[in-house]
XYZ file of C-alpha atoms in Angstrom:
694
model
C -1.528 12.194 1.973
C 0.942 15.027 1.653
C 2.119 14.016 5.191
C 3.265 10.513 3.755
C 5.174 12.123 0.748
C 6.857 14.527 3.290
C 7.956 11.608 5.785
C 9.107 9.510 2.846
C 11.049 12.226 1.535
C 12.709 13.135 4.887
C 13.469 9.507 5.388
C 15.131 8.984 1.829
C 17.010 12.320 2.598
C 18.194 10.760 5.898
C 19.518 8.017 4.093
C 21.285 9.919 1.339
C 23.143 12.019 4.035
C 24.318 9.157 5.578
C 25.335 7.205 2.350
C 26.218 10.178 0.342
C 27.708 12.484 3.144
C 30.853 13.194 1.283
C 29.076 14.387 -2.169
C 26.650 16.344 -0.170
C 28.978 18.021 2.068
C 29.243 21.205 -0.116
C 25.470 21.918 0.435
C 24.415 19.988 3.769
C 23.545 23.334 5.477
C 21.061 24.084 3.035
C 19.514 20.589 2.885
C 19.402 20.410 6.726
C 17.324 23.903 6.608
C 14.909 22.180 4.227
C 14.861 19.204 6.349
C 13.849 20.978 9.413
C 11.295 23.051 7.666
C 9.541 19.871 6.215
C 9.818 18.407 9.628
C 7.914 21.198 11.309
C 4.946 20.848 8.651
C 4.377 17.182 9.369
C 2.139 17.654 12.553
C 0.130 20.375 10.813
C -0.387 18.215 7.799
C -1.856 15.361 9.890
C -4.668 17.779 10.552
C -4.849 19.506 7.297
C -5.198 16.064 5.359
C -8.323 15.265 7.166
C -9.731 18.422 6.284
C -8.920 19.372 2.790
C -11.699 17.630 1.392
C -14.198 20.098 2.843
C -11.871 23.145 2.651
C -10.371 24.266 -0.809
C -7.771 26.788 0.932
C -6.314 23.699 2.901
C -6.325 21.549 -0.213
C -4.526 23.829 -2.384
C -1.968 24.384 0.382
C -1.409 20.790 0.762
C -0.839 20.316 -3.044
C 1.827 23.177 -2.495
C 3.481 21.351 -0.056
C 3.687 17.920 -1.994
C 5.051 19.673 -4.989
C 7.884 21.224 -2.945
C 8.688 17.784 -1.416
C 8.782 16.402 -4.970
C 10.916 19.192 -6.229
C 13.247 19.233 -3.456
C 13.846 15.310 -3.611
C 14.246 15.812 -7.615
C 17.037 18.462 -6.940
C 19.296 16.188 -4.541
C 18.779 13.198 -6.770
C 19.878 15.253 -9.922
C 22.870 16.696 -8.112
C 24.085 12.842 -6.874
C 23.606 11.622 -10.639
C 25.683 14.572 -11.909
C 28.450 13.891 -9.013
C 28.281 10.288 -10.061
C 29.134 10.940 -13.657
C 31.910 13.390 -13.096
C 35.195 11.762 -13.897
C 38.124 12.269 -11.444
C 40.827 14.352 -13.741
C 42.065 17.960 -13.812
C 38.629 19.308 -14.835
C 36.894 17.549 -12.085
C 37.259 20.490 -9.855
C 35.802 23.180 -12.013
C 32.761 20.685 -12.927
C 32.164 20.181 -9.388
C 32.200 24.101 -8.525
C 29.422 24.320 -11.442
C 27.576 21.540 -10.265
C 27.483 22.727 -6.696
C 26.366 26.293 -7.816
C 23.545 24.877 -9.853
C 22.317 22.887 -6.970
C 22.699 25.798 -4.680
C 20.546 27.921 -6.846
C 17.990 25.183 -6.974
C 17.954 24.590 -3.185
C 17.958 28.382 -2.775
C 14.825 28.539 -4.931
C 13.222 25.838 -3.015
C 13.917 27.777 0.325
C 11.895 30.665 -1.030
C 9.300 28.791 -1.929
C 9.191 26.897 1.452
C 9.267 30.243 3.115
C 6.061 31.476 0.826
C 4.353 28.343 1.438
C 4.817 28.714 5.201
C 3.486 32.432 5.044
C 0.375 31.418 3.087
C -0.174 28.658 5.820
C -0.108 31.230 8.601
C -2.076 33.918 6.745
C -4.906 31.782 5.425
C -4.918 28.319 6.303
C -4.443 28.370 10.050
C -7.258 30.964 10.398
C -9.230 28.847 8.026
C -9.058 25.845 10.086
C -9.932 27.737 13.003
C -12.870 29.145 11.520
C -13.961 26.040 10.065
C -13.553 24.055 13.448
C -15.891 26.699 14.884
C -18.421 26.100 12.061
C -18.349 22.329 12.327
C -18.697 22.293 15.997
C -21.820 24.627 15.947
C -23.087 22.348 13.079
C -22.443 19.204 14.858
C -24.270 20.441 18.223
C -27.213 21.833 16.062
C -27.989 18.838 14.024
C -27.082 16.021 16.273
C -27.437 17.327 19.939
C -23.793 17.145 20.575
C -23.585 13.635 19.252
C -21.196 12.595 16.735
C -22.398 11.958 13.019
C -22.400 8.483 11.334
C -19.552 7.567 9.143
C -20.219 6.626 5.495
C -19.789 2.996 6.672
C -22.700 3.089 9.097
C -25.926 1.288 8.302
C -28.821 3.465 7.822
C -31.743 3.051 10.600
C -34.352 2.928 7.488
C -32.851 0.270 5.440
C -35.655 -2.007 3.996
C -35.140 -5.399 5.175
C -35.466 -6.924 1.819
C -32.169 -5.009 1.000
C -30.516 -6.776 3.477
C -29.332 -10.066 1.376
C -27.186 -12.896 1.689
C -26.503 -13.277 5.018
C -29.323 -15.866 6.363
C -26.600 -18.184 7.226
C -24.309 -15.878 8.755
C -27.243 -14.746 11.134
C -28.000 -18.201 12.173
C -24.559 -18.999 12.889
C -24.156 -15.724 15.116
C -27.372 -16.574 16.778
C -26.215 -20.016 18.031
C -22.979 -18.069 19.131
C -24.781 -15.306 20.982
C -27.582 -17.182 22.447
C -25.375 -19.992 24.394
C -26.547 -19.281 27.892
C -30.245 -17.773 27.353
C -28.874 -14.192 27.075
C -31.501 -11.479 27.774
C -31.663 -7.693 28.031
C -30.481 -6.997 24.372
C -29.090 -3.707 23.630
C -27.270 -2.726 20.574
C -24.781 0.567 20.580
C -23.239 1.766 17.586
C -20.057 3.390 17.678
C -18.987 5.944 15.041
C -16.112 8.611 16.101
C -16.948 8.912 19.621
C -14.784 9.199 22.478
C -14.279 6.486 25.175
C -16.370 8.608 27.471
C -19.279 9.183 25.377
C -19.282 5.495 24.391
C -19.433 4.453 28.300
C -22.176 6.931 28.669
C -24.237 5.546 26.065
C -23.671 2.159 27.089
C -24.609 2.694 30.775
C -27.547 4.822 30.070
C -28.801 2.347 27.211
C -28.698 -0.431 29.694
C -30.465 1.476 32.508
C -33.137 2.799 30.129
C -33.634 -1.144 28.561
C -35.004 -1.973 31.953
C -37.048 0.968 32.555
C -35.073 2.488 35.620
C -34.666 6.035 36.181
C -31.913 7.841 34.628
C -28.655 8.815 36.645
C -28.575 12.471 37.533
C -25.029 12.998 38.106
C -23.672 13.468 34.588
C -21.678 16.252 35.627
C -19.502 14.537 37.826
C -18.777 11.392 35.934
C -15.295 10.823 34.314
C -14.111 7.849 32.658
C -12.721 6.036 35.427
C -16.061 6.274 37.276
C -17.922 5.188 34.264
C -15.783 2.329 33.834
C -16.304 1.222 37.400
C -20.113 2.200 37.498
C -20.813 0.124 34.351
C -18.829 -3.004 35.610
C -20.807 -2.951 38.831
C -24.076 -2.598 37.090
C -23.579 -5.390 34.834
C -22.011 -7.674 37.303
C -24.835 -10.180 37.739
C -26.861 -9.562 34.833
C -27.032 -11.380 31.449
C -26.377 -8.783 28.647
C -25.745 -8.579 24.837
C -23.721 -5.642 23.649
C -22.984 -4.813 20.086
C -20.276 -2.438 19.041
C -20.703 -1.907 15.716
C -18.470 -0.827 12.691
C -15.289 -0.037 14.932
C -12.531 1.849 13.248
C -10.024 2.650 16.287
C -8.110 -0.235 17.531
C -7.683 1.324 20.905
C -11.241 1.853 21.566
C -11.631 -1.831 23.018
C -8.473 -1.807 25.009
C -10.182 1.259 26.573
C -13.512 -0.087 27.073
C -12.937 -3.818 27.810
C -12.547 -3.546 31.665
C -16.020 -2.055 31.967
C -17.542 -5.512 31.146
C -17.746 -8.598 33.288
C -17.633 -11.687 30.843
C -19.155 -14.377 33.222
C -22.686 -13.684 31.993
C -22.545 -11.345 29.061
C -21.944 -11.488 25.273
C -20.270 -8.824 23.164
C -20.225 -8.775 19.391
C -17.984 -6.325 17.571
C -18.320 -5.717 14.027
C -15.331 -4.300 12.284
C -13.286 -4.571 9.149
C -10.078 -4.579 10.906
C -9.224 -7.931 12.018
C -6.597 -6.745 14.766
C -9.514 -5.238 16.540
C -11.551 -8.387 16.154
C -8.985 -10.782 17.524
C -7.010 -9.392 20.618
C -5.311 -12.612 21.733
C -5.668 -12.102 25.469
C -9.359 -11.629 25.283
C -10.418 -14.805 23.851
C -12.661 -13.618 21.082
C -14.073 -15.853 18.724
C -13.740 -14.776 14.955
C -16.668 -15.129 12.727
C -15.495 -14.339 9.053
C -18.225 -12.860 6.718
C -17.119 -14.247 3.268
C -17.993 -12.725 0.006
C -21.278 -14.012 -1.458
C -20.783 -16.793 -4.146
C -21.093 -16.047 -7.613
C -24.370 -18.111 -7.612
C -26.161 -16.220 -4.613
C -24.825 -13.024 -5.992
C -26.556 -13.877 -9.311
C -29.640 -15.199 -7.649
C -29.981 -11.656 -5.526
C -29.042 -9.426 -8.269
C -32.029 -11.038 -10.572
C -34.322 -11.104 -7.752
C -33.917 -7.476 -7.091
C -33.259 -6.201 -10.735
C -35.967 -8.444 -12.583
C -38.792 -8.435 -9.956
C -41.701 -7.900 -12.675
C -40.183 -11.371 -14.147
C -40.055 -13.246 -11.064
C -36.490 -12.871 -11.115
C -35.684 -14.203 -14.489
C -32.958 -12.255 -16.491
C -33.709 -11.568 -19.942
C -31.549 -13.495 -22.503
C -30.432 -10.351 -24.487
C -29.237 -8.768 -21.074
C -27.652 -11.925 -19.733
C -24.115 -11.101 -20.839
C -24.292 -7.614 -19.392
C -25.915 -8.709 -16.173
C -23.297 -11.631 -15.701
C -20.459 -8.867 -16.223
C -22.026 -6.497 -13.865
C -22.286 -9.309 -11.185
C -18.752 -10.291 -11.305
C -17.525 -6.352 -11.137
C -19.444 -6.439 -7.512
C -17.043 -9.314 -6.489
C -19.620 -11.036 -4.097
C -20.144 -7.429 -1.924
C -23.902 -7.386 -0.820
C -23.589 -3.733 -0.715
C -22.477 -3.477 -4.346
C -25.152 -5.748 -5.590
C -27.945 -3.645 -4.152
C -26.284 -0.172 -5.064
C -25.899 -1.401 -8.702
C -29.189 -2.795 -8.822
C -30.796 0.358 -7.681
C -28.832 2.260 -10.327
C -30.052 -0.035 -13.284
C -33.712 0.018 -12.119
C -34.177 3.274 -13.689
C -32.496 2.545 -16.742
C -34.962 0.359 -18.176
C -34.174 -2.622 -20.333
C -32.399 -1.227 -23.355
C -29.313 -3.389 -24.395
C -27.226 -0.157 -25.470
C -28.097 1.466 -22.340
C -26.878 -1.371 -20.156
C -23.735 -1.728 -22.421
C -22.978 1.747 -21.540
C -23.570 1.260 -17.998
C -20.954 -1.474 -17.902
C -18.334 0.528 -20.024
C -18.748 3.482 -17.641
C -19.244 1.745 -14.370
C -16.235 3.342 -12.824
C -17.499 6.748 -13.718
C -20.856 5.821 -12.087
C -19.282 4.899 -8.963
C -18.202 8.362 -8.708
C -21.191 10.058 -9.889
C -24.291 8.500 -9.447
C -26.243 9.210 -6.242
C -27.289 5.479 -5.447
C -23.645 4.581 -5.864
C -22.137 7.265 -3.959
C -23.018 5.445 -0.476
C -21.059 2.421 -1.743
C -17.967 4.568 -2.943
C -18.112 6.763 0.122
C -17.999 3.534 2.460
C -14.926 2.225 0.387
C -13.449 5.507 0.419
C -13.849 5.634 4.092
C -12.022 2.359 4.254
C -8.939 4.086 2.701
C -9.174 7.326 4.477
C -8.997 5.446 7.881
C -5.880 3.478 7.119
C -2.456 4.777 8.904
C -0.434 7.061 6.627
C 2.144 4.648 6.233
C -0.117 2.061 4.724
C -1.760 4.503 2.071
C 1.273 4.451 -0.422
C 1.484 0.822 0.103
C -2.052 0.451 -0.823
C -1.864 2.873 -3.804
C 1.202 1.010 -5.281
C -1.299 -1.894 -5.675
C -3.400 0.420 -7.884
C -0.540 0.105 -10.684
C -1.514 -3.561 -11.133
C -3.923 -4.725 -13.823
C -7.332 -5.537 -12.492
C -7.776 -9.270 -11.188
C -3.575 -9.542 -11.323
C -2.265 -11.733 -8.605
C 0.734 -9.835 -6.998
C 3.210 -11.863 -5.163
C 3.579 -10.952 -1.765
C 7.551 -11.016 -1.800
C 7.689 -8.924 -5.059
C 5.286 -6.240 -3.577
C 7.315 -5.866 -0.571
C 10.600 -5.570 -2.227
C 9.108 -2.808 -4.372
C 7.849 -1.024 -1.277
C 11.358 -1.299 0.331
C 12.725 0.088 -2.865
C 10.537 2.973 -3.037
C 11.341 4.027 0.544
C 7.779 3.219 1.947
C 9.301 1.021 4.693
C 11.768 1.654 7.532
C 13.370 -0.873 9.560
C 13.822 -0.969 13.129
C 16.441 -2.133 15.546
C 15.183 -5.739 15.566
C 13.463 -5.793 12.048
C 14.671 -5.345 8.451
C 12.718 -3.270 6.048
C 11.147 -6.656 4.517
C 10.101 -7.689 7.894
C 8.041 -4.532 8.527
C 6.678 -4.450 5.070
C 5.440 -7.937 5.483
C 3.730 -6.532 8.661
C 2.248 -3.776 6.396
C 1.018 -6.482 3.788
C -0.867 -8.580 6.799
C -2.332 -5.030 7.976
C -3.739 -4.503 4.673
C -5.255 -7.965 4.621
C -6.516 -7.833 7.849
C -8.295 -4.604 7.190
C -9.946 -6.072 4.215
C -8.115 -3.779 1.885
C -6.746 -6.575 0.007
C -7.911 -10.184 -0.791
C -4.975 -12.356 0.299
C -4.147 -15.656 -1.438
C -2.711 -18.137 0.990
C -1.001 -21.526 0.360
C -3.274 -23.645 2.487
C -0.793 -26.502 3.092
C 1.639 -24.145 4.993
C -1.041 -21.248 5.865
C 1.447 -18.860 4.083
C 0.166 -15.448 2.415
C 1.591 -16.110 -1.165
C 0.199 -13.120 -2.899
C -2.831 -10.802 -3.148
C -5.485 -9.380 -5.256
C -7.571 -6.091 -5.323
C -11.287 -6.398 -5.324
C -12.362 -4.835 -8.572
C -14.054 -2.122 -6.146
C -11.118 -1.393 -4.190
C -9.111 -1.251 -7.433
C -11.696 1.405 -8.464
C -10.462 3.543 -5.348
C -6.986 2.855 -5.609
C -7.258 4.321 -9.213
C -9.212 7.299 -8.147
C -6.652 7.990 -5.464
C -3.687 7.515 -7.743
C -5.037 10.513 -9.866
C -6.080 12.621 -6.858
C -2.757 12.386 -4.996
C -0.614 12.303 -8.278
C 0.814 9.057 -7.134
C 0.895 7.658 -10.532
C -0.703 6.911 -13.700
C -1.794 3.970 -15.897
C -1.172 3.983 -19.632
C -3.348 1.671 -21.601
C -4.128 3.283 -24.904
C -1.898 6.412 -26.114
C -3.687 9.071 -27.779
C -1.636 12.088 -27.521
C 1.542 10.399 -26.108
C 1.750 12.508 -23.132
C 0.795 12.318 -19.557
C 0.071 14.803 -16.960
C 3.209 15.958 -15.308
C 4.198 15.171 -11.854
C 3.007 11.685 -11.959
C 5.928 9.902 -9.897
C 4.977 6.288 -11.121
C 3.811 5.015 -14.454
C 2.287 1.332 -15.356
C 2.244 0.522 -19.011
C -0.342 -1.985 -20.191
C 0.227 -4.062 -23.456
C 2.039 -1.406 -25.762
C 5.272 -0.712 -24.589
C 6.890 0.845 -27.717
C 4.243 3.913 -27.342
C 6.168 5.650 -24.538
C 4.924 9.254 -23.711
C 6.851 11.808 -25.394
C 7.031 13.802 -21.878
C 8.267 10.743 -19.831
C 11.753 12.578 -19.228
C 9.592 15.274 -17.567
C 7.855 12.914 -15.148
C 10.849 12.172 -12.915
C 9.604 8.778 -12.367
C 10.601 6.557 -9.354
C 8.589 3.391 -10.654
C 8.087 1.966 -13.984
C 6.097 -1.358 -14.462
C 5.304 -2.865 -17.916
C 2.379 -5.532 -18.189
C 1.521 -8.120 -21.048
C 3.320 -6.432 -23.505
C 3.682 -8.116 -27.103
C 6.632 -6.029 -28.298
C 9.585 -4.244 -26.886
C 12.171 -3.453 -29.231
C 15.977 -2.671 -28.100
C 15.708 0.692 -29.542
C 12.706 1.789 -27.389
C 14.309 0.343 -24.286
C 17.372 2.335 -24.840
C 15.439 5.368 -25.373
C 13.394 4.616 -22.336
C 16.571 3.996 -19.980
C 17.822 7.310 -21.096
C 14.645 9.064 -19.690
C 14.494 7.266 -16.467
C 17.304 8.645 -14.761
C 15.731 8.766 -11.163
C 13.861 5.771 -11.280
C 14.103 3.236 -8.180
C 11.972 0.201 -9.473
C 12.178 -0.987 -12.839
C 9.833 -4.172 -13.365
C 9.933 -5.655 -16.830
C 8.684 -9.031 -15.725
C 7.735 -11.342 -18.502
C 8.441 -8.507 -21.275
C 9.475 -9.833 -24.643
C 13.309 -8.539 -24.339
C 15.923 -10.316 -25.734
C 18.988 -7.913 -24.735
C 19.333 -5.287 -21.668
C 20.786 -2.024 -23.027
C 24.109 -0.874 -21.420
C 22.121 2.288 -20.591
C 20.980 0.618 -17.149
C 24.156 1.173 -15.691
C 23.379 5.055 -15.742
C 20.649 4.403 -13.337
C 22.391 4.910 -10.067
C 19.047 5.319 -8.021
C 17.741 2.048 -9.183
C 17.205 -0.520 -6.190
C 14.690 -2.856 -7.820
C 15.293 -4.471 -11.263
C 12.840 -7.418 -12.200
C 13.909 -9.177 -15.593
C 12.038 -12.408 -14.797
C 10.635 -14.255 -17.510
C 12.327 -12.206 -20.318
C 14.199 -13.610 -23.142
C 17.676 -12.075 -22.095
C 20.829 -14.217 -21.765
C 23.376 -11.922 -20.652
C 23.550 -8.930 -18.392
C 25.598 -5.915 -19.467
C 28.795 -4.975 -17.341
C 27.297 -1.515 -16.504
C 25.088 -3.494 -14.016
C 28.032 -3.200 -11.658
C 27.190 0.677 -11.643
C 23.915 0.119 -9.813
C 25.310 1.133 -6.363
C 22.045 1.177 -4.774
C 20.531 -1.917 -6.036
C 18.693 -4.040 -3.643
C 16.930 -6.713 -5.659
C 17.918 -8.435 -8.935
C 15.683 -10.956 -10.416
C 16.745 -12.937 -13.593
C 14.749 -16.098 -12.906
C 13.378 -17.961 -15.800
C 15.815 -16.317 -18.368
C 18.706 -17.412 -20.304
C 21.143 -15.809 -17.979
C 23.968 -18.404 -17.130
C 26.542 -16.030 -15.785
C 26.800 -12.990 -13.608
C 29.108 -10.300 -15.095
C 32.379 -9.437 -13.029
C 32.060 -6.452 -10.576
C 28.560 -7.455 -9.454
C 30.020 -8.683 -6.374
C 30.863 -5.048 -5.264
C 27.292 -4.125 -4.896
C 27.206 -3.582 -1.248
C 23.425 -2.914 -0.950
C 22.066 -6.017 -2.712
C 19.739 -7.963 -0.619
C 17.877 -10.370 -2.904
C 19.881 -12.194 -5.705
C 17.129 -14.254 -7.507
C 18.856 -16.300 -10.372
C 16.692 -19.379 -10.509
C 13.915 -20.810 -8.711
C 13.228 -24.675 -7.629
C 10.571 -24.770 -10.029
C 12.571 -23.817 -13.145
C 15.707 -25.778 -11.962
C 15.654 -27.556 -15.026
C 17.261 -24.505 -16.754
C 20.208 -24.973 -14.565
C 21.981 -22.476 -12.294
C 23.746 -19.261 -12.602
C 27.739 -18.920 -11.952
C 29.001 -15.979 -10.299
C 32.403 -14.309 -10.997
C 35.198 -15.139 -8.820
C 36.420 -12.597 -6.016
C 35.288 -11.051 -2.913
C 31.638 -11.091 -2.218
C 31.141 -7.668 -0.815
C 27.249 -7.730 -0.479
C 27.076 -8.334 3.133
C 23.387 -7.070 3.346
C 22.307 -10.221 1.074
C 19.269 -11.819 2.402
C 18.137 -14.082 -0.565
C 20.574 -16.012 -2.607
C 18.449 -18.350 -5.110
C 19.834 -20.266 -7.840
C 23.531 -20.049 -7.555
C 25.760 -22.675 -8.741
C 28.340 -24.104 -6.320
C 31.804 -23.760 -6.574
C 34.940 -23.794 -4.383
C 35.243 -19.917 -4.428
C 31.538 -19.343 -3.433
C 31.100 -21.678 -0.449
C 34.161 -20.217 1.192
C 32.946 -16.648 0.585
C 29.379 -17.482 1.931
C 30.750 -17.555 5.402
C 30.975 -13.621 5.237
C 27.294 -13.434 4.217
C 25.813 -13.784 7.654
C 22.601 -11.784 6.880
C 21.466 -14.598 4.598
C 17.838 -15.987 5.425
C 17.231 -18.073 2.333
C 19.835 -20.185 0.107
C 18.823 -22.200 -2.792
C 22.032 -23.455 -4.284
C 22.977 -26.028 -7.007
C 25.743 -28.592 -8.251
C 26.971 -29.014 -4.901
C 29.923 -31.476 -4.742
C 31.249 -33.678 -2.166
C 34.576 -31.765 -2.324
C 32.793 -28.361 -1.483
C 30.355 -29.483 1.051
C 32.558 -29.446 4.051
C 33.310 -25.703 3.430
C 29.822 -25.079 2.746
C 28.557 -26.653 6.065
C 31.366 -24.688 7.899
C 29.816 -21.387 6.207
C 26.046 -22.393 7.233
C 27.333 -22.632 10.979
C 27.665 -18.714 10.850
C 24.312 -18.008 9.422
C 22.266 -17.722 12.448
C 19.465 -16.009 10.435
C 19.054 -18.644 7.904
C 15.494 -19.693 7.603
C 15.282 -21.452 4.370
C 17.988 -23.991 2.739
C 17.792 -25.873 -0.335
C 20.581 -27.769 -1.999
C 20.913 -30.002 -5.019
C 23.905 -32.137 -5.362
C 25.822 -32.833 -8.611
C 26.071 -36.585 -9.912
C 24.569 -39.472 -8.260
């Protein structure tokens, strides 16, 4: 994950060098040096991240690199703030020299630390990796005869049949699909981390052995191409069933498929990654395994846990048992694992209450739960680095919270987790990330069935536990539910506050937060907000959605790094003039508030992408007027809830990046200019216009 931290830092650094080139010109050489050093670390980190779980030296080095990336990012962001608050007067030159000296000092300090970390890597980590590699290779050869070991997602060959639960209907349906054509010569091949050559060799030799034929004696001369051709020839006129179990590598099937003639054969692929299961050109039929219904999950849990009473749950334990089953969320593996845990706990009510209260801890410490937790972590560890931060961000939201898709991807973009391409915007790439997480079963997608549109997502309770565990390990962020000592462990880059927003951590200014999210708060005083804003100088995402907030403090204008500001559902009726200073703002959401006018100067926000003023659902509250003058937000993609006027409809023709418009109070006098503006919007995908009058 340090790889992700550095790549995101380099991406943001590149953006700053372009956008703030004039300001950073005095220290550009030093910044370029740091940039190149971090770039050189990325390739090594890809390997180190995989090994840090089993090598403390590597783990320590990875943490050092992550901290260095954080520190370098903080120094540059702080410098930009100081330059932004420097007024152009006779004292400017002297202040500039002072600020430049300070950043020069900090960058030289970071350069020294980078050199030290690099030397430590060369002295200890590289040698350690080589020794570790030799030891692992020898261990693998001795323990498995050269074959790869099973991953934590693999099924054990010794699982009891009565532990395989809730899949009778699925088995019946799969049998119907597979046995059409009276397929014979069944062979199952499990694939866990093997290369293509190993897979093909095992498949070919497995088929040969299943028919009692003599083994091939030319193994030394085999290469991948020979194996592909030989396997295809062997199966050409045979009926066969091939099972590729638990595939994680999306390139594996692409490499293997030409070895298998389809005319008489049947192939089953089991995977949690939809992209592997549905290559469009291969005409695969997808069978989705659904979570167990609550009723079936309850029946299975009781059958396994209360065998002595014929599957009947005692009344005094029913409340706890129901809560535990809900926690399992329909996953058979979870039901079996937790049932095993409880089987040794007896029937004491206090013990069951304790298990329910500490279930998150049990997931990480009880050996019967360990397999479940490893399987879930295996899913996380095998997603690409660019999806890991996106997934972890979901862990900041409360359990069972429905997270809007567009809201989420705009946050990802604001944080810098996404990079656009020549043909796709950051939002379009982020939407692709969202789909990938859904396809990999990392999130539960919420779909609008009438339009087959992904509207939102939720985290399964157990995946939420994985996200929360990794939040802490990676210092990605922290969740504040109950404040005891009013402090939070430092170097947490993101903070979510639940229910008590006035209990601000005393050390929040030292956290250098990039995201602050507030949920379900009952009270947020103006003075508390003022104090908060003064300590969030580096924040990029500020989500105050539905907070009981009546006024937005003027200090908001000092957050020059802010890219996402969500005030939806608050009680505010006006935006302070200082909002015009948010020069990096990408998203402003004031839907379902009392705001009726936008302050002068907001037209100058050149990076604004999404201006969400009102939605069709709350249109009865009216539309928001924009100040007259040139509209310079040429990157604007979404304009929702704006009130029509002559100046606006004429200015729209320059906003050619617009993809969605919701405009109200359209008059006949303005309609002609509006239509002319629409003609220039080649990227427009959604248009809603409400006219004024009959």
